[in-house]
């Protein structure tokens, strides 16, 4: 790396840490009584089914409405004000704010620490993620003074949680937003850039794109339903064929996906996906996805996490699903403390922050940073 400036706080690169099997706290939590160690034998059959006709009031009961979710987020902000900040990144088609919880010992401040984001409810009929993300936030708040893993995340990471990217779709109990657009097909695509005009995107998509321009996220994950697997880039191929197509940081992504899978109750035991992980293009190619856009345009390593074979399970199953995913969700965030390049770029001549880029030798991918932004 030949640059006319200095990189401060340089730690290990992702590519040098592939020997790690788990981040701090990487052991699975104790399994709840009555659970059995069984392999997962799911399939893709639920992913594209429109759930609206199957979700009656009885099934939806127990899930937070959009109004409930807003109240819960704001209540969290009041209860945990010393380690959190509540803000909105925009509004949905129908004007519902897209609320975010930031968790950090210095929320809202710029530090030489990695930033991680979780996004739930990308598809309106996949609401488990929006519930589990509130479980996650509250667990960290309740335990950061007594649990080393929770304390480490609060002290060393800026964790941003968007429980619902698609509140309109949730209200309508369907995959798409209020305009019936699949938000995970609405991002600019590297292979088929039919329309790169940001203003032509859905408001929820634009909100995510602007969010990444405001904050440099080191890594990210979106929570989905309909299968049980940790999915990583690339999500599509240039010829639209279904085959393995790894991105330049393929090893790093497989490492990250494995952290989630092996920390999960039974994801790694999948009979369909070896180790509970999959390359997106080898599973089923998609185009206009959020995951690939994050990596290409934001320098953000994002996973797509399918966390429940049932898209909309009964609400009484949510505590169990939280126990299944708890350590996975925590360990994925904590992995940033063991891996990655963190720091800030300064001019060696003036000592002031400058525009710069980072390239790891042997990996054909460059992360660009504007001044005053931490990697």
XYZ file of C-alpha atoms in Angstrom:
375
model
C 0.000 0.000 0.000
C 1.853 3.071 -1.223
C 0.059 6.155 0.042
C 1.293 9.677 0.882
C -0.353 9.582 4.279
C -0.404 7.582 7.453
C -2.934 5.035 8.666
C -3.397 5.096 12.402
C -4.731 2.340 14.617
C -4.009 -0.410 12.122
C -5.116 -3.784 13.396
C -5.394 -7.167 11.734
C -6.959 -7.386 8.293
C -9.907 -9.697 7.777
C -7.884 -11.864 5.456
C -5.255 -12.599 8.102
C -7.714 -13.821 10.699
C -9.384 -16.701 8.943
C -7.963 -19.196 11.405
C -10.286 -17.894 14.119
C -13.236 -20.152 14.719
C -15.160 -17.741 16.933
C -14.962 -14.169 18.113
C -14.983 -13.279 21.780
C -17.868 -15.070 23.455
C -17.988 -17.436 20.527
C -19.176 -20.486 22.390
C -22.821 -21.334 21.958
C -25.115 -20.468 24.803
C -26.567 -23.320 26.811
C -29.376 -24.975 24.932
C -32.815 -24.491 26.469
C -34.243 -27.601 28.077
C -36.286 -29.780 25.785
C -34.387 -28.852 22.641
C -33.004 -31.598 20.484
C -29.881 -31.586 18.362
C -31.370 -32.193 14.960
C -30.140 -31.313 11.492
C -32.057 -28.745 9.532
C -33.702 -30.067 6.392
C -35.362 -26.935 5.044
C -35.512 -25.758 1.487
C -36.086 -22.648 -0.596
C -39.762 -23.449 -0.929
C -40.960 -20.668 1.431
C -38.834 -17.800 0.164
C -41.059 -16.385 -2.534
C -44.472 -17.399 -1.290
C -46.723 -14.419 -0.728
C -47.754 -14.814 2.878
C -50.699 -12.436 2.988
C -53.381 -15.030 2.443
C -51.946 -17.268 5.155
C -51.549 -14.653 7.904
C -54.755 -14.094 9.786
C -55.242 -12.002 12.886
C -54.588 -15.003 15.109
C -51.141 -15.580 13.630
C -50.235 -11.891 13.584
C -51.343 -11.433 17.187
C -48.420 -10.945 19.537
C -46.216 -9.173 17.006
C -45.625 -5.461 17.513
C -47.613 -3.202 15.235
C -45.716 -0.319 13.665
C -47.088 1.921 16.399
C -45.988 -0.584 19.036
C -42.534 -0.753 17.481
C -42.121 3.025 17.533
C -43.170 3.121 21.186
C -40.757 0.289 22.019
C -37.848 2.018 20.280
C -38.508 5.321 22.036
C -38.999 3.569 25.373
C -35.653 1.865 24.881
C -34.067 5.250 24.232
C -35.406 6.586 27.520
C -34.511 3.496 29.535
C -31.024 3.106 28.084
C -30.206 6.732 27.323
C -26.646 6.430 28.642
C -25.675 3.953 25.919
C -28.064 4.722 23.078
C -29.317 7.224 20.545
C -32.603 7.048 18.647
C -32.831 8.513 15.162
C -34.668 8.045 11.867
C -33.041 7.533 8.472
C -36.164 8.455 6.516
C -39.763 7.430 5.969
C -41.602 4.675 4.148
C -43.941 5.247 1.210
C -46.785 5.746 3.686
C -44.777 8.099 5.862
C -43.772 5.758 8.685
C -40.376 6.711 10.177
C -37.566 4.189 9.765
C -36.304 4.213 13.341
C -32.763 3.233 14.285
C -31.276 2.421 17.683
C -27.572 3.178 18.030
C -25.835 1.420 20.926
C -22.431 2.634 22.100
C -20.756 4.111 25.156
C -20.522 7.302 23.078
C -23.588 7.237 20.811
C -23.583 9.809 18.055
C -19.871 10.510 18.408
C -17.251 9.666 15.815
C -14.644 7.280 17.187
C -11.908 5.022 15.875
C -14.224 2.066 16.311
C -16.008 -0.161 13.795
C -19.693 0.416 13.087
C -22.076 -2.499 12.518
C -25.708 -2.392 11.411
C -28.537 -4.891 11.669
C -31.582 -4.492 9.419
C -34.837 -6.365 9.954
C -38.118 -6.747 8.082
C -36.711 -6.026 4.592
C -39.606 -8.098 3.329
C -42.908 -7.201 4.938
C -43.999 -10.799 5.443
C -40.797 -11.737 7.294
C -41.274 -10.083 10.709
C -39.157 -12.298 12.991
C -36.115 -10.071 12.536
C -37.868 -6.917 13.743
C -38.792 -8.682 16.965
C -35.396 -10.297 17.562
C -33.594 -6.997 17.049
C -35.542 -5.506 19.962
C -34.628 -8.590 22.002
C -30.985 -7.932 21.099
C -31.050 -4.251 22.015
C -32.749 -4.884 25.347
C -30.419 -7.761 26.219
C -27.368 -5.557 25.661
C -28.903 -2.763 27.737
C -29.759 -5.137 30.578
C -26.382 -6.873 30.606
C -23.670 -4.411 29.563
C -22.627 -3.769 33.171
C -22.316 -7.443 34.071
C -21.692 -9.468 30.913
C -18.231 -9.197 29.271
C -19.566 -9.699 25.745
C -22.264 -7.050 26.093
C -19.771 -4.673 27.715
C -17.247 -5.230 24.938
C -19.795 -4.397 22.241
C -20.927 -1.230 24.020
C -17.381 -0.055 24.681
C -15.777 -0.926 21.346
C -18.433 -0.930 18.600
C -21.101 1.443 17.322
C -24.052 -0.901 16.788
C -26.940 0.484 14.709
C -30.230 -1.438 14.673
C -33.004 -0.782 12.126
C -35.808 -3.129 13.252
C -38.031 -2.539 10.221
C -36.960 -1.401 6.770
C -40.414 -2.163 5.360
C -43.123 -1.153 7.854
C -45.720 -0.690 5.095
C -45.198 -4.216 3.817
C -45.520 -5.483 7.377
C -48.886 -3.751 7.785
C -50.032 -5.193 4.451
C -48.545 -8.596 5.353
C -46.825 -8.926 2.027
C -43.286 -9.123 0.686
C -43.126 -5.757 -1.099
C -43.563 -2.240 0.213
C -46.653 -0.048 -0.216
C -45.858 0.160 -3.948
C -45.489 -3.635 -3.966
C -41.785 -3.350 -4.829
C -39.384 -5.973 -3.479
C -36.868 -3.764 -1.672
C -34.197 -6.441 -1.950
C -34.318 -6.089 -5.734
C -34.350 -2.289 -5.766
C -30.655 -1.427 -5.377
C -28.300 -0.583 -8.270
C -26.884 -3.834 -9.626
C -23.340 -4.399 -10.848
C -24.351 -6.690 -13.708
C -27.655 -5.230 -14.842
C -27.665 -1.504 -14.038
C -30.963 -0.742 -15.736
C -31.492 2.407 -13.721
C -28.833 3.950 -11.494
C -30.857 7.090 -10.746
C -31.129 7.157 -6.958
C -34.244 9.342 -7.142
C -36.060 6.547 -8.979
C -35.568 4.125 -6.079
C -38.159 3.445 -3.425
C -37.957 5.782 -0.402
C -36.912 2.915 1.862
C -34.089 2.019 -0.536
C -32.957 5.631 -0.775
C -32.911 5.837 3.006
C -30.502 2.900 3.214
C -28.290 4.321 0.466
C -28.093 7.721 2.153
C -27.449 6.036 5.505
C -24.299 4.436 4.111
C -23.145 7.785 2.805
C -23.508 9.277 6.280
C -21.903 6.435 8.243
C -19.104 4.109 7.202
C -20.216 0.658 8.323
C -17.562 -2.024 8.543
C -20.071 -4.860 8.430
C -23.784 -5.511 8.387
C -26.481 -8.161 8.264
C -30.126 -8.223 7.244
C -32.553 -10.676 8.838
C -34.958 -12.661 6.660
C -37.235 -15.683 6.901
C -38.165 -18.690 4.793
C -34.997 -20.746 5.255
C -32.171 -21.287 7.748
C -28.783 -20.274 6.347
C -26.183 -17.483 6.338
C -25.893 -16.130 2.780
C -22.906 -14.163 1.435
C -21.891 -12.430 -1.883
C -22.047 -12.485 -4.715
C -25.798 -12.803 -4.999
C -25.825 -12.856 -8.801
C -23.800 -13.806 -11.844
C -23.159 -11.948 -15.068
C -24.738 -14.703 -17.160
C -27.629 -15.272 -14.709
C -26.622 -18.878 -14.209
C -26.900 -20.550 -10.832
C -23.348 -21.344 -9.784
C -20.830 -20.368 -7.129
C -19.553 -16.858 -7.752
C -17.388 -15.505 -4.986
C -16.499 -11.852 -4.493
C -12.878 -10.717 -3.947
C -13.296 -11.112 -0.161
C -14.866 -14.547 -0.443
C -12.787 -16.058 2.376
C -13.717 -13.248 4.721
C -17.409 -13.599 3.944
C -17.325 -17.363 4.475
C -15.610 -16.725 7.797
C -18.278 -14.229 8.854
C -21.121 -16.499 7.739
C -19.562 -19.376 9.661
C -19.403 -17.287 12.830
C -23.159 -16.850 12.643
C -23.905 -20.405 11.617
C -21.712 -22.127 14.194
C -22.910 -19.884 17.018
C -26.523 -20.749 16.167
C -28.428 -23.565 17.836
C -28.682 -25.709 14.702
C -27.952 -23.679 11.562
C -24.566 -25.332 11.030
C -26.258 -28.766 11.099
C -28.163 -28.023 7.907
C -28.630 -30.959 5.547
C -29.103 -28.629 2.588
C -26.286 -26.110 3.154
C -22.878 -27.397 4.186
C -21.983 -25.758 7.467
C -25.171 -23.705 7.315
C -23.725 -21.140 4.887
C -24.143 -20.488 1.172
C -22.919 -18.291 -1.626
C -25.957 -16.414 -2.898
C -25.366 -17.055 -6.591
C -24.974 -20.783 -6.013
C -28.282 -20.914 -4.119
C -30.504 -18.728 -6.305
C -29.222 -15.613 -8.114
C -30.865 -12.273 -7.413
C -30.220 -8.838 -8.884
C -30.645 -5.448 -7.269
C -29.938 -6.895 -3.832
C -28.880 -4.856 -0.824
C -26.049 -7.202 0.165
C -23.932 -6.781 -2.970
C -24.647 -3.048 -3.142
C -23.299 -2.599 0.398
C -20.040 -4.297 -0.510
C -19.506 -2.523 -3.834
C -20.626 0.993 -2.989
C -20.263 1.193 0.775
C -17.231 -0.965 1.491
C -19.513 -2.743 3.965
C -19.370 -6.523 4.439
C -23.030 -7.544 4.585
C -24.597 -10.964 5.111
C -28.170 -12.005 4.381
C -29.339 -14.148 7.289
C -32.283 -16.496 6.855
C -33.205 -17.148 10.481
C -36.496 -19.054 10.398
C -37.886 -21.619 7.989
C -41.345 -20.324 8.808
C -41.656 -16.739 7.602
C -44.293 -15.709 10.120
C -44.309 -18.151 13.042
C -46.633 -17.793 15.984
C -45.502 -15.049 18.347
C -45.117 -17.547 21.167
C -42.162 -19.003 19.248
C -40.226 -15.715 19.319
C -38.475 -16.308 22.684
C -37.220 -19.655 21.392
C -36.029 -18.102 18.132
C -34.225 -15.462 20.185
C -32.422 -18.186 22.142
C -31.505 -19.914 18.873
C -30.044 -16.708 17.384
C -28.818 -14.807 20.439
C -25.163 -15.870 20.422
C -24.998 -15.680 16.634
C -26.194 -12.088 16.631
C -23.791 -11.106 19.401
C -20.778 -12.981 18.056
C -21.126 -11.532 14.569
C -20.907 -8.011 15.994
C -18.098 -8.945 18.373
C -16.093 -10.467 15.516
C -15.248 -6.918 14.428
C -13.080 -6.613 17.531
C -10.897 -9.533 16.450
C -10.688 -8.734 12.754
C -10.673 -5.833 10.351
C -8.729 -2.684 9.644
C -9.778 0.126 11.949
C -8.394 3.623 11.898
C -8.334 7.011 10.295
C -6.270 8.367 7.410
C -4.157 11.483 7.952
C -1.794 13.364 5.668
C 1.813 12.778 6.668
C 2.544 16.357 5.563
C -0.207 18.342 7.263
C -1.527 15.950 9.870
C -5.083 16.602 8.707
C -7.652 13.959 7.680
C -7.617 13.243 3.942
C -9.498 11.271 1.322
C -7.885 7.869 0.962
C -8.367 4.223 0.132
C -7.322 0.883 1.577
C -6.438 -2.173 -0.490
C -5.306 -5.469 1.010
C -2.637 -7.170 -1.075
C -4.059 -10.112 -3.000
C -7.682 -8.918 -2.755
C -9.072 -7.013 -5.721
C -11.323 -4.716 -3.725
C -10.667 -1.178 -2.522
C -12.393 0.624 0.326
C -12.477 4.409 -0.130
C -12.784 6.769 2.815
C -13.626 10.473 2.827
C -11.913 12.737 5.375
C -13.082 12.526 9.003
C -14.439 9.011 8.514
C -13.152 5.988 10.410
C -12.646 2.663 8.730
